[in-house]
């Protein structure tokens, strides 16, 4: 969040995707790769209450990368840019002897009074998430196990833009703290709690999980709640807000599901999960491991 | 050059450096790598007449990269940031199975009336460059041939910031067109001429080449002018200005050498070199080859 003297703050974020770490060229369509590379950055800008404006795209390309492949990556970037009112205004291209890297830097803006940070959650706030959780993990797990495509129908590697939802919450002053769920709820909630100096309780029974994700989890023999907590890459919004503001928030976000999944508590109570059986257990700060 | 509604334009640039393509970990110090990664972006902002403001740093790190190495890269980044009044405000770190990548995105600003593009050169303008050319190429060539260190004394892999010089030219309205010499004068001059719709003549005898660079060229058995024309990575400024403004420009840039090396001509005359022997020859658009 950068103060450049105007009535808005300038927002700047960057997220690099590396072949074999963040995607596999065998399983991802180049258009999807392009869309995703921009969309994960849009998600970061949205989570601050902002709107994206301009993007720069850096590419490191191995010799095996064809012009056609690159063309399709850019078609995906352009499609996502159009959907999110973002201008792709520059970038850099270089060769590499290693994996393909795509690094998108995104600028955005937010009115000064409407910026939302991770640090504003207060004990007594409710925790809510948009959309549904665990879908990206179900899709990855399904692909790894070569499950039939129909099993993962409705799941996507391209996160849906939550810019409008986040703007509605931010402009109405309803979000005390907000972030996007990139690493998984477990790890990201720890980030939010640490930044705010609070603890949290997540109610397992209230986690929004789609039927498709539940079916994949059953097929894999794991708990759907695990996918929701630690799967990562859902890029939904996690927001802390006053209990009295939940219904106003629901009206503000329109058709998008906003599920209350827990509450903010005193820091001494830690970050815990209340299971369906009524057991309270610590949520370890796990999730996407960068190394 | 981005219009965000204020009295300044927002400038944004990005330049990715990839191990084995742009640097060799065997020969570059990590502090120099860090300084250079930021400095080459500062050079881009300077060439538009701007000042750098904020940087984001993306790193893709192979398993062989030690914490100490990374610490020293960041010390170099911080040193260059301090020298150029740049704030490093964010970034991204990921692992990679391939070569180390360091991608710096830099923001800057320039008063609207002072922005300098590549497209403003006019027939009759003189062409000038700051500093001296061919040094980076001499250093690379010297290293490749394992020449004794003393031979390349005074040459550096870290470009000197030309922000103050460029600001002086831009704020006084003296630069009709300007760019930084990253790919080599031959290629970059073609870029400037194409953007401006003009031709150019370079006077070989006026190319500013240091004694050290000349000595390296002699040892290598090549013409020093070749290093100056096609060596690349000098990150000096190439500027087109009115003949009547040259002395004002020299006063404006203070202690920095500003050498007139040629003139802008009609587009039909192409981009040519006038040799010391009085022969006119085409300058091919060669230089750094990205692929």
Coordinates of C-alpha atoms in Angstrom, one line a residue:
Chain A
X1 CA 0.0 0.0 0.0
X2 CA 1.8 3.1 -1.3
X3 CA 1.1 6.7 -0.5
X4 CA 1.8 8.7 -3.7
X5 CA 0.1 11.8 -2.5
X6 CA -3.3 11.5 -4.3
X7 CA -6.7 10.8 -2.9
X8 CA -6.2 7.0 -3.5
X9 CA -3.5 4.8 -2.3
X10 CA -1.5 3.0 -5.0
X11 CA -1.4 -0.8 -4.5
X12 CA 1.4 -2.9 -5.9
X13 CA 1.7 -6.7 -5.8
X14 CA 3.7 -9.4 -7.5
X15 CA 3.4 -13.1 -7.8
X16 CA 5.7 -15.4 -9.7
X17 CA 4.6 -18.8 -11.0
X18 CA 7.3 -21.4 -11.9
X19 CA 6.8 -24.5 -14.0
X20 CA 6.9 -27.7 -11.9
X21 CA 6.4 -25.7 -8.7
X22 CA 3.1 -23.9 -9.4
X23 CA 1.9 -25.6 -12.6
X24 CA 2.6 -28.5 -14.9
X25 CA 2.7 -27.9 -18.6
X26 CA 1.3 -31.4 -19.1
X27 CA -1.9 -30.6 -17.3
X28 CA -2.5 -26.8 -17.6
X29 CA -3.8 -25.2 -20.8
X30 CA -1.7 -22.2 -21.8
X31 CA -4.8 -19.9 -21.8
X32 CA -5.6 -21.1 -18.3
X33 CA -2.0 -20.4 -17.3
X34 CA -2.2 -16.9 -18.6
X35 CA -5.6 -16.2 -16.9
X36 CA -4.4 -17.6 -13.7
X37 CA -1.1 -15.7 -13.6
X38 CA -3.1 -12.4 -13.7
X39 CA -6.0 -13.6 -11.6
X40 CA -4.0 -14.5 -8.5
X41 CA -2.6 -11.0 -8.5
X42 CA -6.1 -9.4 -9.0
X43 CA -7.1 -11.5 -5.9
X44 CA -4.4 -9.7 -3.8
X45 CA -5.5 -6.3 -4.9
X46 CA -9.2 -7.1 -4.3
X47 CA -8.3 -8.3 -0.8
X48 CA -7.2 -4.8 0.1
X49 CA -10.4 -3.4 -1.1
X50 CA -8.9 -2.1 -4.3
X51 CA -9.4 -2.3 -8.0
X52 CA -6.7 -3.4 -10.4
X53 CA -5.4 -0.9 -12.9
X54 CA -2.1 -1.8 -14.7
X55 CA -0.1 -5.0 -15.1
X56 CA 3.5 -5.8 -16.2
X57 CA 4.3 -9.3 -17.3
X58 CA 7.8 -10.9 -17.0
X59 CA 8.4 -14.1 -18.8
X60 CA 11.4 -16.4 -18.7
X61 CA 11.0 -18.9 -21.6
X62 CA 12.8 -22.2 -22.2
X63 CA 13.8 -23.2 -25.7
X64 CA 10.9 -25.7 -25.9
X65 CA 8.3 -22.9 -25.6
X66 CA 6.6 -22.4 -29.0
X67 CA 5.3 -19.1 -30.3
X68 CA 1.9 -20.7 -30.4
X69 CA 2.1 -21.6 -26.7
X70 CA 3.1 -18.0 -25.9
X71 CA 0.3 -16.6 -28.0
X72 CA -2.2 -18.6 -26.1
X73 CA -0.7 -17.6 -22.7
X74 CA -1.2 -14.0 -23.8
X75 CA -4.7 -14.7 -25.0
X76 CA -5.5 -15.9 -21.4
X77 CA -3.8 -12.8 -19.9
X78 CA -5.8 -10.6 -22.2
X79 CA -9.0 -12.4 -21.4
X80 CA -8.5 -12.0 -17.7
X81 CA -7.4 -8.4 -18.1
X82 CA -10.6 -7.6 -20.0
X83 CA -12.7 -9.3 -17.3
X84 CA -11.0 -7.3 -14.5
X85 CA -10.6 -3.9 -16.3
X86 CA -6.8 -4.2 -16.1
X87 CA -4.4 -2.8 -18.7
X88 CA -1.4 -4.9 -19.6
X89 CA 1.0 -2.1 -20.2
X90 CA 4.5 -3.6 -20.4
X91 CA 6.8 -6.4 -19.4
X92 CA 9.9 -8.2 -20.1
X93 CA 10.8 -11.4 -22.0
X94 CA 14.0 -13.4 -21.6
X95 CA 15.2 -16.9 -22.3
X96 CA 16.1 -19.4 -19.7
X97 CA 17.7 -22.8 -19.6
X98 CA 15.3 -23.9 -16.9
X99 CA 11.6 -24.0 -16.1
X100 CA 9.2 -21.4 -17.6
X101 CA 8.6 -18.5 -15.2
X102 CA 5.7 -16.1 -15.4
X103 CA 5.9 -13.1 -13.1
X104 CA 3.0 -10.7 -13.1
X105 CA 3.2 -7.4 -11.3
X106 CA -0.1 -5.7 -10.8
X107 CA -0.9 -2.1 -9.7
X108 CA -4.2 -1.0 -8.3
X109 CA -5.8 1.7 -6.3
X110 CA -8.1 2.2 -3.4
X111 CA -9.6 5.3 -1.8
X112 CA -7.5 6.1 1.3
X113 CA -10.4 5.7 3.7
X114 CA -11.4 2.3 2.2
X115 CA -8.1 0.4 2.3
X116 CA -8.5 -2.9 4.3
X117 CA -5.4 -4.6 5.9
X118 CA -4.9 -7.9 7.6
X119 CA -4.3 -6.1 10.9
X120 CA -7.8 -4.8 11.8
X121 CA -9.6 -7.9 13.2
X122 CA -10.9 -7.6 16.8
X123 CA -12.1 -10.2 19.3
X124 CA -15.9 -10.5 18.9
X125 CA -15.7 -10.1 15.1
X126 CA -17.1 -12.9 13.0
X127 CA -15.0 -14.6 10.3
X128 CA -16.6 -15.1 6.9
X129 CA -15.4 -16.4 3.6
X130 CA -16.7 -15.9 0.1
X131 CA -17.5 -18.8 -2.2
X132 CA -16.4 -22.3 -1.4
X133 CA -13.2 -23.8 -0.2
X134 CA -11.1 -26.8 -1.1
X135 CA -12.0 -26.8 -4.8
X136 CA -8.5 -26.1 -6.1
X137 CA -7.1 -28.8 -3.9
X138 CA -9.7 -31.3 -5.0
X139 CA -8.9 -30.4 -8.6
X140 CA -5.2 -31.0 -8.1
X141 CA -5.7 -34.2 -6.1
X142 CA -8.2 -35.4 -8.7
X143 CA -5.7 -34.7 -11.5
X144 CA -2.9 -36.4 -9.7
X145 CA -5.1 -39.5 -9.3
X146 CA -6.3 -39.3 -12.9
X147 CA -9.9 -39.2 -11.8
X148 CA -12.4 -38.9 -14.6
X149 CA -12.9 -35.3 -15.7
X150 CA -16.6 -35.3 -14.7
X151 CA -15.6 -35.7 -11.1
X152 CA -14.1 -32.2 -11.0
X153 CA -16.7 -30.5 -13.1
X154 CA -17.4 -27.0 -11.8
X155 CA -13.9 -26.7 -10.3
X156 CA -11.5 -24.3 -12.0
X157 CA -7.8 -23.4 -11.9
X158 CA -8.7 -19.8 -12.6
X159 CA -9.9 -18.0 -9.5
X160 CA -13.1 -16.0 -9.9
X161 CA -12.5 -12.3 -9.5
X162 CA -13.7 -11.1 -6.1
X163 CA -13.0 -7.4 -6.9
X164 CA -16.7 -6.4 -6.8
X165 CA -17.4 -8.3 -3.6
X166 CA -14.4 -6.8 -1.9
X167 CA -15.1 -3.3 -3.1
X168 CA -18.7 -3.6 -1.7
X169 CA -17.3 -4.7 1.7
X170 CA -14.6 -2.1 1.7
X171 CA -16.5 0.9 0.5
X172 CA -19.3 0.3 3.0
X173 CA -16.6 0.1 5.8
X174 CA -17.7 -3.4 6.8
X175 CA -14.4 -5.3 6.6
X176 CA -12.2 -4.9 9.7
X177 CA -9.6 -7.1 8.2
X178 CA -9.4 -9.0 4.9
X179 CA -7.1 -11.2 2.9
X180 CA -7.3 -13.7 0.0
X181 CA -6.9 -17.4 0.7
X182 CA -3.9 -18.4 -1.4
X183 CA -2.0 -20.7 0.9
X184 CA -5.0 -22.3 2.5
X185 CA -7.3 -21.2 5.3
X186 CA -5.1 -22.8 8.1
X187 CA -2.0 -20.9 7.2
X188 CA -3.6 -17.7 6.0
X189 CA -5.8 -17.4 9.1
X190 CA -2.6 -17.5 11.2
X191 CA -1.2 -14.7 9.1
X192 CA -4.4 -12.6 9.7
X193 CA -4.4 -13.4 13.4
X194 CA -0.7 -12.5 13.8
X195 CA -1.1 -9.2 12.0
X196 CA -4.2 -8.4 14.1
X197 CA -2.8 -9.7 17.4
X198 CA -5.9 -11.9 17.9
X199 CA -6.9 -15.6 18.1
X200 CA -9.7 -17.3 16.2
X201 CA -12.0 -20.3 16.3
X202 CA -13.1 -22.0 13.0
X203 CA -16.3 -24.0 13.1
X204 CA -15.7 -27.1 11.0
X205 CA -19.3 -27.7 10.3
X206 CA -19.7 -24.2 8.7
X207 CA -16.9 -24.5 6.1
X208 CA -18.5 -24.0 2.7
X209 CA -17.5 -27.1 0.6
X210 CA -19.1 -28.0 -2.7
X211 CA -20.6 -31.4 -3.4
X212 CA -18.0 -32.0 -6.1
X213 CA -15.2 -31.3 -3.6
X214 CA -16.8 -33.6 -1.1
X215 CA -17.1 -36.3 -3.7
X216 CA -13.5 -36.0 -4.6
X217 CA -12.5 -36.1 -1.0
X218 CA -14.5 -39.3 -0.4
X219 CA -12.9 -40.9 -3.5
X220 CA -9.5 -40.0 -2.1
X221 CA -10.4 -41.2 1.4
X222 CA -9.7 -37.9 3.0
X223 CA -11.8 -35.4 5.0
X224 CA -13.3 -32.7 2.8
X225 CA -12.5 -30.3 5.7
X226 CA -8.8 -31.0 5.2
X227 CA -9.0 -29.9 1.6
X228 CA -10.8 -26.7 2.8
X229 CA -8.3 -25.9 5.6
X230 CA -5.0 -26.8 4.0
X231 CA -5.6 -27.2 0.2
X232 CA -4.8 -23.7 -0.8
X233 CA -5.2 -21.8 -4.0
X234 CA -8.9 -21.1 -3.5
X235 CA -8.4 -17.3 -3.8
X236 CA -11.6 -16.6 -1.9
X237 CA -11.8 -13.7 0.5
X238 CA -11.4 -14.2 4.3
X239 CA -13.0 -11.3 6.1
X240 CA -13.4 -10.2 9.8
X241 CA -16.5 -8.1 10.5
X242 CA -18.9 -7.1 13.3
X243 CA -21.7 -9.6 14.0
X244 CA -24.2 -6.8 13.4
X245 CA -22.8 -6.1 9.9
X246 CA -23.1 -9.7 8.5
X247 CA -26.5 -9.2 7.0
X248 CA -25.6 -5.8 5.5
X249 CA -22.5 -7.6 4.1
X250 CA -24.6 -10.3 2.6
X251 CA -26.7 -7.8 0.8
X252 CA -23.6 -6.0 -0.4
X253 CA -22.0 -9.0 -2.0
X254 CA -25.2 -9.9 -3.9
X255 CA -25.2 -13.4 -5.4
X256 CA -21.9 -14.4 -4.0
X257 CA -22.1 -16.8 -1.0
X258 CA -20.7 -15.2 2.2
X259 CA -20.4 -17.9 4.9
X260 CA -19.7 -17.2 8.5
X261 CA -17.1 -19.9 9.5
X262 CA -16.0 -18.8 13.0
X263 CA -15.1 -15.9 15.2
X264 CA -12.2 -13.8 16.3
X265 CA -11.1 -14.4 20.0
X266 CA -8.5 -13.2 22.4
X267 CA -4.9 -13.9 21.3
X268 CA -4.3 -16.2 24.3
X269 CA -6.9 -18.6 22.9
X270 CA -4.8 -19.3 19.8
X271 CA -6.1 -20.5 16.4
X272 CA -8.4 -23.5 16.8
X273 CA -10.9 -25.7 15.0
X274 CA -14.2 -26.6 16.7
X275 CA -14.9 -30.0 15.1
X276 CA -18.4 -31.3 14.3
X277 CA -18.0 -33.5 17.4
X278 CA -17.5 -30.5 19.6
X279 CA -13.8 -31.0 20.1
X280 CA -11.5 -28.0 20.0
X281 CA -8.1 -28.6 18.4
X282 CA -5.2 -26.4 17.4
X283 CA -5.0 -25.4 13.7
X284 CA -1.3 -25.7 12.8
X285 CA 0.0 -22.9 10.6
X286 CA 0.2 -25.3 7.7
X287 CA -0.7 -24.8 4.1
X288 CA 1.2 -24.2 0.9
X289 CA 4.9 -24.7 1.6
X290 CA 7.0 -22.3 -0.4
X291 CA 10.2 -24.4 0.1
Chain B
X1 CA 4.2 5.8 -18.7
X2 CA 0.9 5.7 -16.8
X3 CA -1.6 8.4 -16.3
X4 CA -3.1 8.0 -12.8
X5 CA -4.7 11.4 -12.7
X6 CA -2.1 13.3 -10.6
X7 CA 0.3 16.0 -11.6
X8 CA 3.0 13.4 -12.3
X9 CA 2.9 10.4 -14.6
X10 CA 3.5 7.1 -12.9
X11 CA 6.3 5.2 -14.5
X12 CA 6.6 1.4 -14.3
X13 CA 9.3 -0.9 -15.6
X14 CA 10.4 -4.5 -15.0
X15 CA 13.6 -6.3 -15.9
X16 CA 14.3 -10.0 -15.2
X17 CA 17.8 -11.4 -14.8
X18 CA 18.3 -15.1 -15.2
X19 CA 21.3 -17.1 -14.1
X20 CA 23.5 -18.3 -17.1
X21 CA 21.7 -15.8 -19.4
X22 CA 22.4 -12.5 -17.7
X23 CA 25.0 -13.4 -15.0
X24 CA 27.1 -16.3 -13.9
X25 CA 27.2 -17.1 -10.2
X26 CA 30.9 -18.1 -10.6
X27 CA 31.9 -14.6 -11.5
X28 CA 29.4 -12.2 -10.0
X29 CA 29.4 -11.3 -6.3
X30 CA 25.9 -11.6 -4.7
X31 CA 26.0 -8.0 -3.6
X32 CA 26.9 -6.9 -7.1
X33 CA 24.0 -9.0 -8.4
X34 CA 21.6 -7.3 -6.1
X35 CA 22.8 -3.8 -6.9
X36 CA 22.7 -4.5 -10.6
X37 CA 19.2 -6.0 -10.6
X38 CA 17.9 -2.7 -9.2
X39 CA 20.3 -0.4 -11.1
X40 CA 19.3 -1.6 -14.5
X41 CA 15.7 -0.7 -13.7
X42 CA 16.6 2.7 -12.2
X43 CA 18.3 3.3 -15.6
X44 CA 15.0 2.8 -17.4
X45 CA 13.2 5.2 -15.1
X46 CA 16.0 7.8 -15.5
X47 CA 15.8 7.5 -19.3
X48 CA 12.2 8.8 -19.2
X49 CA 13.3 11.8 -17.1
X50 CA 11.9 10.3 -14.0
X51 CA 12.9 9.5 -10.4
X52 CA 12.5 6.0 -8.9
X53 CA 10.2 5.6 -6.0
X54 CA 9.2 2.0 -5.1
X55 CA 10.5 -1.5 -6.0
X56 CA 9.1 -5.0 -5.8
X57 CA 11.6 -7.9 -5.9
X58 CA 10.6 -11.4 -7.2
X59 CA 13.0 -14.2 -6.7
X60 CA 13.0 -17.8 -7.9
X61 CA 15.6 -19.7 -5.9
X62 CA 17.2 -23.0 -6.7
X63 CA 17.9 -25.4 -3.8
X64 CA 21.6 -24.6 -4.0
X65 CA 21.0 -21.0 -3.0
X66 CA 22.2 -20.4 0.6
X67 CA 20.6 -18.0 3.1
X68 CA 23.9 -16.2 3.2
X69 CA 23.9 -15.7 -0.5
X70 CA 20.4 -14.3 -0.4
X71 CA 21.3 -12.0 2.5
X72 CA 24.1 -10.6 0.4
X73 CA 21.9 -10.1 -2.7
X74 CA 19.5 -8.2 -0.5
X75 CA 22.4 -6.1 1.0
X76 CA 23.2 -5.1 -2.6
X77 CA 19.6 -4.3 -3.4
X78 CA 19.4 -2.2 -0.2
X79 CA 22.6 -0.4 -1.0
X80 CA 21.4 0.5 -4.5
X81 CA 18.0 1.5 -3.1
X82 CA 19.6 3.8 -0.6
X83 CA 21.8 5.4 -3.3
X84 CA 18.8 6.0 -5.6
X85 CA 16.1 7.0 -2.9
X86 CA 14.1 3.9 -3.8
X87 CA 11.9 2.0 -1.3
X88 CA 11.9 -1.8 -1.6
X89 CA 8.3 -2.3 -0.5
X90 CA 7.5 -5.9 -1.4
X91 CA 8.1 -8.9 -3.5
X92 CA 7.7 -12.6 -3.8
X93 CA 9.9 -15.6 -3.2
X94 CA 9.5 -19.0 -4.7
X95 CA 11.6 -22.1 -5.2
X96 CA 12.7 -23.3 -8.7
X97 CA 14.3 -26.4 -10.0
X98 CA 16.2 -24.3 -12.6
X99 CA 18.4 -21.2 -12.7
X100 CA 18.1 -18.4 -10.2
X101 CA 15.8 -15.6 -11.5
X102 CA 15.7 -12.1 -10.0
X103 CA 12.9 -9.9 -11.4
X104 CA 12.8 -6.3 -10.2
X105 CA 9.7 -4.2 -10.9
X106 CA 10.3 -0.5 -10.3
X107 CA 7.9 2.4 -10.1
X108 CA 8.9 6.0 -10.6
X109 CA 7.4 9.4 -11.3
X110 CA 7.9 12.3 -13.6
X111 CA 6.1 15.6 -13.9
X112 CA 3.8 15.4 -16.9
X113 CA 5.5 18.2 -18.8
X114 CA 8.9 16.7 -18.3
X115 CA 8.5 13.1 -19.5
X116 CA 10.9 12.1 -22.3
X117 CA 10.1 9.4 -24.8
X118 CA 12.1 7.7 -27.5
X119 CA 9.9 9.2 -30.2
X120 CA 10.8 12.9 -30.1
X121 CA 14.1 13.0 -32.1
X122 CA 14.1 15.4 -35.1
X123 CA 16.4 15.7 -38.1
X124 CA 19.0 18.3 -37.2
X125 CA 19.2 17.2 -33.6
X126 CA 22.6 16.1 -32.3
X127 CA 23.1 12.8 -30.6
X128 CA 24.9 12.7 -27.3
X129 CA 25.8 10.0 -24.7
X130 CA 26.7 10.3 -21.1
X131 CA 29.9 8.6 -19.7
X132 CA 31.8 6.1 -21.7
X133 CA 30.8 3.2 -23.8
X134 CA 32.0 -0.4 -24.2
X135 CA 33.2 -0.8 -20.6
X136 CA 30.7 -3.6 -19.7
X137 CA 31.6 -5.5 -22.8
X138 CA 35.3 -5.1 -22.1
X139 CA 34.8 -6.3 -18.6
X140 CA 32.8 -9.4 -19.9
X141 CA 35.3 -10.1 -22.6
X142 CA 38.2 -9.7 -20.1
X143 CA 36.6 -12.1 -17.6
X144 CA 36.0 -14.6 -20.4
X145 CA 39.6 -14.5 -21.4
X146 CA 40.8 -14.5 -17.7
X147 CA 42.7 -11.3 -18.1
X148 CA 44.4 -10.1 -15.0
X149 CA 42.1 -8.0 -12.8
X150 CA 44.1 -4.9 -13.2
X151 CA 43.3 -4.7 -16.9
X152 CA 39.6 -4.1 -16.1
X153 CA 40.2 -1.7 -13.2
X154 CA 37.7 1.1 -13.2
X155 CA 35.1 -0.9 -15.1
X156 CA 32.0 -2.1 -13.1
X157 CA 29.1 -4.5 -13.5
X158 CA 26.9 -2.0 -11.6
X159 CA 25.8 0.9 -13.8
X160 CA 26.2 4.3 -12.3
X161 CA 22.8 6.0 -11.7
X162 CA 22.1 8.7 -14.3
X163 CA 18.9 9.9 -12.5
X164 CA 20.3 13.3 -11.7
X165 CA 21.7 13.8 -15.2
X166 CA 18.5 12.7 -16.8
X167 CA 16.4 14.9 -14.5
X168 CA 18.6 17.9 -15.3
X169 CA 18.0 17.4 -19.0
X170 CA 14.3 16.6 -18.7
X171 CA 13.4 19.4 -16.3
X172 CA 15.2 21.9 -18.5
X173 CA 13.3 20.6 -21.5
X174 CA 16.5 19.9 -23.4
X175 CA 16.0 16.2 -24.3
X176 CA 13.9 15.7 -27.4
X177 CA 14.3 11.9 -27.1
X178 CA 16.2 9.8 -24.6
X179 CA 16.8 6.1 -23.7
X180 CA 19.3 4.1 -21.8
X181 CA 21.8 2.0 -23.6
X182 CA 21.1 -1.6 -22.4
X183 CA 21.4 -3.6 -25.6
X184 CA 24.3 -1.7 -27.1
X185 CA 24.4 1.6 -29.1
X186 CA 23.8 0.0 -32.5
X187 CA 20.6 -1.8 -31.5
X188 CA 19.3 0.9 -29.2
X189 CA 19.9 3.7 -31.7
X190 CA 17.7 1.7 -34.2
X191 CA 15.0 1.6 -31.5
X192 CA 15.2 5.3 -31.0
X193 CA 15.2 6.1 -34.7
X194 CA 12.3 3.8 -35.4
X195 CA 10.2 5.3 -32.6
X196 CA 11.1 8.8 -33.9
X197 CA 10.8 8.1 -37.6
X198 CA 14.3 9.4 -38.3
X199 CA 17.7 8.2 -39.4
X200 CA 21.1 8.9 -37.7
X201 CA 24.8 9.2 -38.4
X202 CA 27.3 8.1 -35.7
X203 CA 30.8 9.6 -35.9
X204 CA 33.1 6.7 -34.9
X205 CA 35.9 9.1 -33.9
X206 CA 33.7 10.7 -31.3
X207 CA 32.6 7.6 -29.4
X208 CA 33.7 8.0 -25.8
X209 CA 35.8 5.0 -24.9
X210 CA 38.0 4.8 -21.9
X211 CA 41.7 3.9 -22.1
X212 CA 41.1 0.7 -20.1
X213 CA 38.4 -0.4 -22.6
X214 CA 40.8 0.4 -25.5
X215 CA 43.6 -1.6 -23.8
X216 CA 41.2 -4.6 -23.4
X217 CA 40.2 -4.3 -27.0
X218 CA 43.8 -4.2 -28.2
X219 CA 44.6 -7.3 -26.1
X220 CA 41.6 -9.1 -27.6
X221 CA 42.5 -8.0 -31.1
X222 CA 39.2 -6.3 -31.7
X223 CA 38.3 -2.7 -32.4
X224 CA 37.3 -0.7 -29.4
X225 CA 34.5 0.9 -31.4
X226 CA 33.0 -2.5 -31.8
X227 CA 32.7 -2.9 -28.0
X228 CA 31.2 0.6 -27.9
X229 CA 28.6 -0.1 -30.6
X230 CA 27.5 -3.6 -29.9
X231 CA 28.8 -4.5 -26.4
X232 CA 25.7 -3.5 -24.5
X233 CA 25.0 -3.2 -20.8
X234 CA 26.6 0.3 -20.5
X235 CA 23.4 1.8 -19.2
X236 CA 24.5 5.3 -20.2
X237 CA 21.9 7.8 -21.6
X238 CA 21.5 8.3 -25.3
X239 CA 19.9 11.7 -25.9
X240 CA 18.8 13.7 -29.0
X241 CA 18.9 17.5 -28.5
X242 CA 19.1 20.7 -30.5
X243 CA 22.6 21.8 -31.4
X244 CA 22.0 25.1 -29.7
X245 CA 21.2 23.4 -26.4
X246 CA 24.4 21.3 -26.1
X247 CA 26.3 23.7 -24.0
X248 CA 23.3 24.3 -21.7
X249 CA 23.0 20.5 -21.4
X250 CA 26.7 20.2 -20.5
X251 CA 26.3 22.7 -17.7
X252 CA 23.2 20.9 -16.5
X253 CA 24.8 17.5 -16.2
X254 CA 27.7 18.9 -14.1
X255 CA 30.7 16.6 -13.8
X256 CA 29.3 13.8 -16.0
X257 CA 30.8 13.6 -19.5
X258 CA 28.3 14.4 -22.3
X259 CA 29.8 13.5 -25.6
X260 CA 28.2 14.5 -29.0
X261 CA 28.6 11.3 -31.1
X262 CA 26.5 12.1 -34.2
X263 CA 23.4 13.6 -35.6
X264 CA 19.8 12.8 -36.4
X265 CA 19.0 12.8 -40.1
X266 CA 16.1 12.1 -42.5
X267 CA 14.7 8.6 -42.2
X268 CA 15.7 7.8 -45.8
X269 CA 19.4 8.1 -44.9
X270 CA 19.1 5.1 -42.5
X271 CA 21.3 4.5 -39.5
X272 CA 25.0 4.8 -40.4
X273 CA 28.5 5.0 -39.0
X274 CA 31.0 7.5 -40.4
X275 CA 34.3 5.8 -39.8
X276 CA 37.6 7.6 -39.0
X277 CA 38.6 7.1 -42.6
X278 CA 35.5 9.0 -43.8
X279 CA 33.6 5.9 -45.0
X280 CA 29.9 5.7 -44.4
X281 CA 28.6 2.2 -43.5
X282 CA 25.3 0.9 -42.3
X283 CA 24.9 0.1 -38.7
X284 CA 23.0 -3.2 -38.4
X285 CA 20.4 -3.4 -35.6
X286 CA 22.6 -5.7 -33.7
X287 CA 23.4 -5.8 -30.0
X288 CA 22.2 -8.0 -27.1
X289 CA 20.3 -10.9 -28.5
X290 CA 17.5 -11.9 -26.2
X291 CA 17.0 -15.3 -27.9

